[in-house]
Coordinates of C-alpha atoms in Angstrom, one line a residue:
X761 CA 7.1 -118.0 -112.2
X762 CA 8.6 -115.6 -115.1
X763 CA 10.9 -112.4 -115.1
X764 CA 7.4 -110.3 -115.7
X765 CA 5.2 -112.0 -113.1
X766 CA 9.5 -111.9 -110.7
X767 CA 9.3 -108.4 -111.8
X768 CA 5.7 -107.4 -110.8
X769 CA 5.9 -109.6 -106.8
X770 CA 9.2 -107.6 -106.0
X771 CA 7.2 -104.5 -107.1
X772 CA 4.7 -105.3 -104.3
X773 CA 7.1 -106.1 -102.2
X774 CA 9.3 -102.9 -101.9
X775 CA 5.8 -100.9 -102.1
X776 CA 4.5 -103.2 -99.0
X777 CA 8.1 -102.8 -97.0
X778 CA 8.2 -99.1 -97.6
X779 CA 4.9 -98.5 -96.6
X780 CA 5.7 -100.6 -92.9
X781 CA 8.7 -99.0 -92.9
X782 CA 7.5 -95.4 -93.1
X783 CA 4.1 -96.5 -90.6
X784 CA 6.3 -97.9 -88.2
X785 CA 8.4 -94.6 -88.1
X786 CA 6.3 -91.5 -88.7
X787 CA 2.1 -93.5 -87.9
X788 CA -0.2 -94.5 -89.7
X789 CA -1.9 -91.3 -89.9
X790 CA 1.6 -89.5 -90.6
X791 CA 2.3 -91.1 -94.1
X792 CA 0.6 -90.2 -98.0
X793 CA 0.8 -92.2 -100.4
X794 CA 2.3 -89.6 -102.3
X795 CA 5.1 -90.4 -99.7
X796 CA 5.0 -93.8 -99.6
X797 CA 5.4 -93.8 -103.9
X798 CA 8.1 -91.2 -103.7
X799 CA 10.4 -93.3 -100.9
X800 CA 10.0 -95.7 -103.2
X801 CA 10.6 -94.1 -106.3
X802 CA 7.1 -94.7 -107.6
X803 CA 4.8 -92.8 -109.2
X804 CA 1.4 -93.3 -107.2
X805 CA -0.9 -94.7 -109.9
X806 CA 1.5 -98.0 -109.3
X807 CA 1.0 -97.5 -105.8
X808 CA -2.5 -97.6 -106.3
X809 CA -2.1 -100.2 -109.4
X810 CA -1.0 -103.0 -107.0
X811 CA -3.0 -101.8 -104.4
X812 CA -6.3 -100.7 -105.4
X813 CA -7.8 -100.7 -102.4
X814 CA -5.5 -98.0 -101.1
X815 CA -3.7 -97.0 -97.9
X816 CA -4.9 -99.9 -96.0
X817 CA -4.2 -102.6 -97.9
X818 CA -0.1 -101.6 -98.5
X819 CA 1.0 -103.9 -95.7
X820 CA -1.4 -106.9 -96.2
X821 CA -1.5 -110.2 -99.0
X822 CA -5.5 -110.0 -100.4
X823 CA -6.7 -112.3 -98.6
X824 CA -6.0 -115.5 -100.3
X825 CA -3.2 -116.9 -98.1
X826 CA -4.8 -116.1 -95.2
X827 CA -8.4 -117.9 -96.7
X828 CA -6.2 -120.8 -98.2
X829 CA -4.3 -121.7 -94.8
X830 CA -7.6 -121.7 -93.2
X831 CA -9.5 -123.8 -95.5
X832 CA -6.5 -126.2 -95.3
X833 CA -6.6 -126.2 -91.3
X834 CA -9.7 -127.7 -92.0
X835 CA -9.0 -130.1 -94.8
X836 CA -5.3 -131.4 -94.1
X837 CA -5.8 -131.9 -90.1
X838 CA -5.1 -134.5 -88.3
X839 CA -7.6 -137.3 -88.5
X840 CA -10.0 -137.6 -85.9
X841 CA -9.2 -133.9 -85.0
X842 CA -12.4 -131.3 -84.7
X843 CA -13.1 -128.5 -86.7
X844 CA -12.6 -125.9 -84.1
X845 CA -9.7 -127.5 -83.1
X846 CA -8.1 -127.9 -86.2
X847 CA -9.3 -123.6 -86.0
X848 CA -8.1 -122.6 -82.7
X849 CA -4.3 -124.3 -83.3
X850 CA -4.2 -122.3 -86.7
X851 CA -5.8 -118.5 -85.0
X852 CA -2.9 -119.6 -82.2
X853 CA 0.1 -119.1 -85.0
X854 CA -1.3 -115.7 -85.8
X855 CA -1.1 -112.0 -85.4
X856 CA -1.6 -111.3 -81.7
X857 CA -1.6 -114.5 -81.0
X858 CA 1.6 -116.3 -81.9
X859 CA 3.3 -117.2 -79.0
X860 CA 7.4 -116.3 -79.9
X861 CA 6.8 -113.5 -83.3
X862 CA 9.3 -112.6 -84.8
X863 CA 10.3 -108.2 -83.6
X864 CA 9.0 -107.6 -87.6
X865 CA 5.9 -109.6 -87.1
X866 CA 5.3 -108.1 -83.4
X867 CA 5.9 -104.8 -84.8
X868 CA 3.5 -105.3 -87.7
X869 CA 0.9 -106.7 -85.4
X870 CA 1.4 -103.8 -82.7
X871 CA 0.7 -102.0 -86.1
X872 CA -2.6 -103.1 -86.9
X873 CA -3.5 -103.6 -83.4
X874 CA -3.1 -99.6 -82.3
X875 CA -4.4 -99.0 -85.8
X876 CA -8.8 -98.6 -86.5
X877 CA -8.6 -98.2 -90.6
X878 CA -5.8 -101.5 -90.6
X879 CA -7.6 -103.5 -87.8
X880 CA -11.4 -103.0 -89.9
X881 CA -9.3 -103.2 -93.1
X882 CA -7.4 -107.3 -91.9
X883 CA -11.4 -107.8 -90.9
X884 CA -12.5 -107.4 -93.7
X885 CA -10.1 -109.4 -95.2
X886 CA -10.8 -112.6 -92.6
X887 CA -14.6 -111.9 -93.6
X888 CA -13.4 -112.9 -97.3
X889 CA -12.7 -116.1 -96.5
X890 CA -16.1 -116.9 -95.0
X891 CA -17.2 -118.9 -98.4
X892 CA -14.4 -121.3 -98.5
X893 CA -14.6 -121.6 -94.9
X894 CA -18.0 -122.6 -94.6
X895 CA -17.5 -125.2 -97.2
X896 CA -15.1 -126.9 -96.3
X897 CA -16.7 -126.7 -92.7
X898 CA -19.3 -128.6 -95.1
X899 CA -17.1 -130.5 -96.4
X900 CA -15.7 -132.3 -93.5
X901 CA -19.1 -132.4 -91.6
X902 CA -21.4 -134.2 -94.4
X903 CA -23.9 -130.5 -94.0
X904 CA -24.7 -128.3 -97.0
X905 CA -22.4 -125.0 -97.4
X906 CA -26.0 -122.7 -97.4
X907 CA -27.0 -124.5 -93.9
X908 CA -27.5 -121.8 -91.7
X909 CA -25.0 -122.6 -88.9
X910 CA -22.5 -123.7 -90.5
X911 CA -22.4 -120.6 -92.0
X912 CA -22.9 -119.2 -88.6
X913 CA -19.7 -120.7 -87.6
X914 CA -17.7 -120.1 -90.5
X915 CA -18.1 -116.3 -89.6
X916 CA -18.1 -116.5 -85.8
X917 CA -14.5 -118.5 -86.2
X918 CA -13.5 -115.3 -88.3
X919 CA -14.7 -112.5 -86.4
X920 CA -12.7 -114.1 -83.6
X921 CA -9.2 -112.6 -84.5
X922 CA -10.9 -109.1 -84.1
X923 CA -12.8 -109.4 -80.5
X924 CA -10.3 -111.0 -78.8
X925 CA -6.9 -109.9 -80.3
X926 CA -8.0 -106.3 -78.6
X927 CA -8.1 -108.3 -74.8
X928 CA -4.6 -108.1 -72.3
X929 CA -4.6 -111.6 -73.5
X930 CA -5.3 -112.2 -76.3
X931 CA -4.0 -116.0 -76.4
X932 CA -6.2 -116.2 -72.9
X933 CA -9.2 -115.0 -74.6
X934 CA -9.0 -116.8 -77.9
X935 CA -9.1 -120.0 -76.2
X936 CA -11.8 -118.9 -74.1
X937 CA -14.3 -118.2 -77.5
X938 CA -13.2 -121.2 -78.8
X939 CA -14.1 -123.4 -75.2
X940 CA -17.3 -121.6 -75.7
X941 CA -17.8 -122.6 -79.2
X942 CA -16.8 -126.0 -78.6
X943 CA -18.9 -127.1 -75.5
X944 CA -21.9 -123.9 -75.8
X945 CA -23.6 -121.7 -74.1
X946 CA -24.3 -123.5 -70.3
X947 CA -27.7 -123.2 -69.6
X948 CA -28.5 -121.5 -66.5

């Protein structure tokens, strides 16, 4: 990475860190883009240059890493491990499902879970991974990525975080949903 790219990455990280700190101190709704820019000693236009999606995007990456990790969970899983098992294990390490999160990670997760705008934005980021996940599932199962069952499975998996994260025991809820996906709905 060249000097210019490093400088851009540092600016992006500084803006993100400032936003998270301010959101945690004053609440998400109690902070404006102008306040974040002022605190980070930059212009409002600079904030939007790095985060064109606005305030919601300030504490998230662009979703590329998330997508790549989802695809890697499918493609790089141990031989013989079912795709859904690999995806369950991947999600179990994220956000509210994490067993031993750092204090910073826990505060970040609580902020997201307690803020509808941030939960919605996070859902959009998960959704952006649908085509790549469907392609990985199709490749691993020998199916066409356009197959409705492949696309449906990818979508269902990507809805699991939003559906289960707000439950009293998110990890239990995650496992219950994956149990259903793995075994199917029982006949009455």
